[in-house]
Amino acid sequence: MSPDRPAGTRLRRLRRTPALREAVAESRLTAGNLIEPVFVRPGGGPPEAIPSMPGVHRRSPADAASWAAGAVEDGVGAVLLFGLPRKKDARGREAASPDSAVATAIRELRARRPDALVITDVCLCAYTTHGHCGILRGGEVDNEATLPALARVAVAHARAGADLVAPSAMMDHQVAALREALDSAGFSRVGILGYSAKYASAFYGPFREAADSAPAEGDRRGYQLDVRNAREALREIASDIAEGADLVMVKPALPSLDILARARARFDVPIAAYQVSGEYAMLKAAGARGWLDEPRAAREALAAIRRAGADLIITYYARAIAREDRDAR
Ligand code: PBG
């Protein structure tokens, strides 16, 4: 045996059969770890297609509730609800209404499936006329004015029946503000999934079409993370945990595998990654042209996100994967 070929190390041995590969897999993609986003709009009528996100729809509260219930029955771990308002205003007031499309959908989903894990996005961007995630003062998003507004949204969602609220506005101290408001409203049992490391990303483009939430002027770089920074992302995560976040999130997912891996090594809370609208749109577009084998590429991307350290993945593929896995059994 030559010295550069030590006896015993033949790594291919464990790759020989599907059963061997399955037995030694270091991570797994399972539907129970996937979270399906659902867009809820006011009113009735059939689902509306979102052109840049094939297969994803804006749904009425009743339809969103039945779609979400179906996703849970198919095996997805949770649903994450996003809302659109009847009417936008400068302060995004409808977001905290007990009759918002999201609150209505939560109640209907709860009635259908009391056991469903229901998460809601807590932000103002879809509800404000200017499209920013908070309240403007002198042309800037005012952190302190935004915190009570976000807290009211979280309490409204908790009251409707959400298990977890997910603040995504990237305001400083938003987790602490939500925790305090939830506790004093009697919702200490409701948890917080912080959108802790949320980058100012071009990959949110299709979502903004879906949620009609693009900023009318300017961009989100005054509050979301600079893509060039990694240490800062870890500081954001640490501060959300200190403020009481039960779970944290890294977003977008595939462009942030380094952050996921570092966060996994450093923190012991559950970590979610969001495979965002643009990541989905890329796979869909290339798949539609026959340039990629979309189902395989999608699973590979999701497997890589799990391997990097995500416990949970928010993905527009969640229900499709749950169905495939169920049908394969
Ligand atoms: C709300 C929010 C956004 C996303 C999740 N919550 C958009 C944004 O920050 O502009 C993006 C999700 C996606 O692209 O799939 N602030």
XYZ file of N, CA and C in Angstrom, residues 29-36 47 54-57 59 63-77 280 284 295 299 302 315-329:
147
model
N -34.108 16.246 4.097
C -35.138 17.202 3.729
C -36.473 16.523 3.981
N -37.186 16.964 5.003
C -38.474 16.340 5.294
C -39.537 17.424 5.361
N -40.731 17.060 4.903
C -41.813 18.046 4.797
C -42.104 18.703 6.139
N -41.940 17.964 7.204
C -42.211 18.502 8.534
C -41.308 19.676 8.908
N -40.187 19.810 8.225
C -39.289 20.939 8.467
C -39.536 22.094 7.491
N -40.539 21.939 6.638
C -40.783 22.970 5.625
C -42.011 23.807 5.987
N -41.924 25.086 5.654
C -42.995 26.038 5.952
C -43.489 26.641 4.643
N -44.792 26.565 4.420
C -45.396 27.060 3.172
C -45.919 28.485 3.358
N -58.516 32.069 -6.617
C -57.112 32.471 -6.435
C -56.595 33.234 -7.649
N -44.759 31.193 -10.594
C -45.705 30.195 -11.100
C -46.072 29.185 -10.011
N -47.363 28.923 -9.885
C -47.824 27.961 -8.874
C -48.195 28.610 -7.555
N -47.876 29.907 -7.380
C -48.215 30.613 -6.134
C -49.347 31.588 -6.442
N -50.285 31.728 -5.497
C -51.474 32.553 -5.729
C -51.742 33.479 -4.566
N -54.798 34.579 -2.332
C -56.039 33.865 -2.040
C -56.942 34.654 -1.116
N -60.276 30.742 1.015
C -59.470 29.861 0.188
C -58.083 29.646 0.809
N -57.518 30.712 1.393
C -56.209 30.591 2.050
C -56.296 29.580 3.189
N -57.402 29.640 3.944
C -57.565 28.715 5.065
C -57.657 27.276 4.567
N -58.386 27.065 3.458
C -58.509 25.679 3.007
C -57.219 25.192 2.339
N -56.549 26.091 1.648
C -55.243 25.728 1.053
C -54.225 25.390 2.162
N -54.199 26.223 3.187
C -53.256 26.008 4.288
C -53.588 24.713 5.034
N -54.877 24.463 5.238
C -55.275 23.217 5.899
C -54.828 22.014 5.061
N -54.988 22.136 3.747
C -54.555 21.068 2.846
C -53.047 20.851 2.913
N -52.297 21.938 3.005
C -50.834 21.830 3.080
C -50.434 21.080 4.358
N -51.112 21.410 5.454
C -50.823 20.741 6.730
C -51.187 19.261 6.623
N -52.326 18.971 5.986
C -52.726 17.565 5.805
C -51.728 16.818 4.924
N -51.132 17.519 3.963
C -50.116 16.888 3.116
C -48.798 16.660 3.866
N -48.637 17.302 5.015
C -47.443 17.030 5.815
C -46.496 18.193 6.030
N -46.808 19.395 5.492
C -45.883 20.500 5.749
C -45.905 20.833 7.246
N -44.776 21.349 7.728
C -44.647 21.590 9.165
C -45.456 22.774 9.649
N -36.948 31.011 -5.817
C -37.992 30.168 -6.419
C -38.164 30.519 -7.898
N -37.865 28.146 -11.219
C -39.048 27.989 -12.080
C -38.731 28.405 -13.511
N -37.247 20.038 -10.446
C -37.449 19.331 -9.174
C -36.137 18.919 -8.508
N -34.646 20.513 -4.961
C -34.291 19.677 -3.804
C -32.824 19.847 -3.424
N -32.504 23.066 -1.493
C -33.066 22.911 -0.139
C -32.181 22.016 0.724
N -40.333 27.817 2.244
C -40.135 27.654 0.808
C -41.463 27.508 0.085
N -41.526 28.111 -1.105
C -42.728 27.997 -1.945
C -42.860 26.587 -2.524
N -41.871 25.735 -2.273
C -41.941 24.332 -2.696
C -42.494 23.421 -1.597
N -42.809 23.966 -0.428
C -43.120 23.106 0.722
C -44.239 22.108 0.423
N -45.371 22.624 -0.053
C -46.496 21.698 -0.242
C -46.212 20.694 -1.357
N -45.550 21.148 -2.414
C -45.233 20.243 -3.528
C -44.340 19.108 -3.045
N -43.364 19.424 -2.215
C -42.457 18.392 -1.711
C -43.198 17.444 -0.769
N -44.061 18.006 0.068
C -44.839 17.152 0.983
C -45.678 16.162 0.180
N -46.269 16.635 -0.906
C -47.095 15.742 -1.736
C -46.260 14.666 -2.400
N -45.119 15.067 -2.969
C -44.252 14.069 -3.621
C -43.824 13.002 -2.636
N -43.442 13.426 -1.435
C -42.962 12.461 -0.443
C -44.082 11.520 -0.007
N -45.269 12.101 0.133
C -46.411 11.268 0.531
C -46.716 10.256 -0.582
N -46.698 10.708 -1.838
C -47.027 9.810 -2.946
C -45.952 8.744 -3.157
N -44.721 9.059 -2.768
C -43.628 8.097 -2.935
C -43.701 6.978 -1.902
N -44.474 7.202 -0.840
C -44.570 6.212 0.242
C -45.569 5.109 -0.074
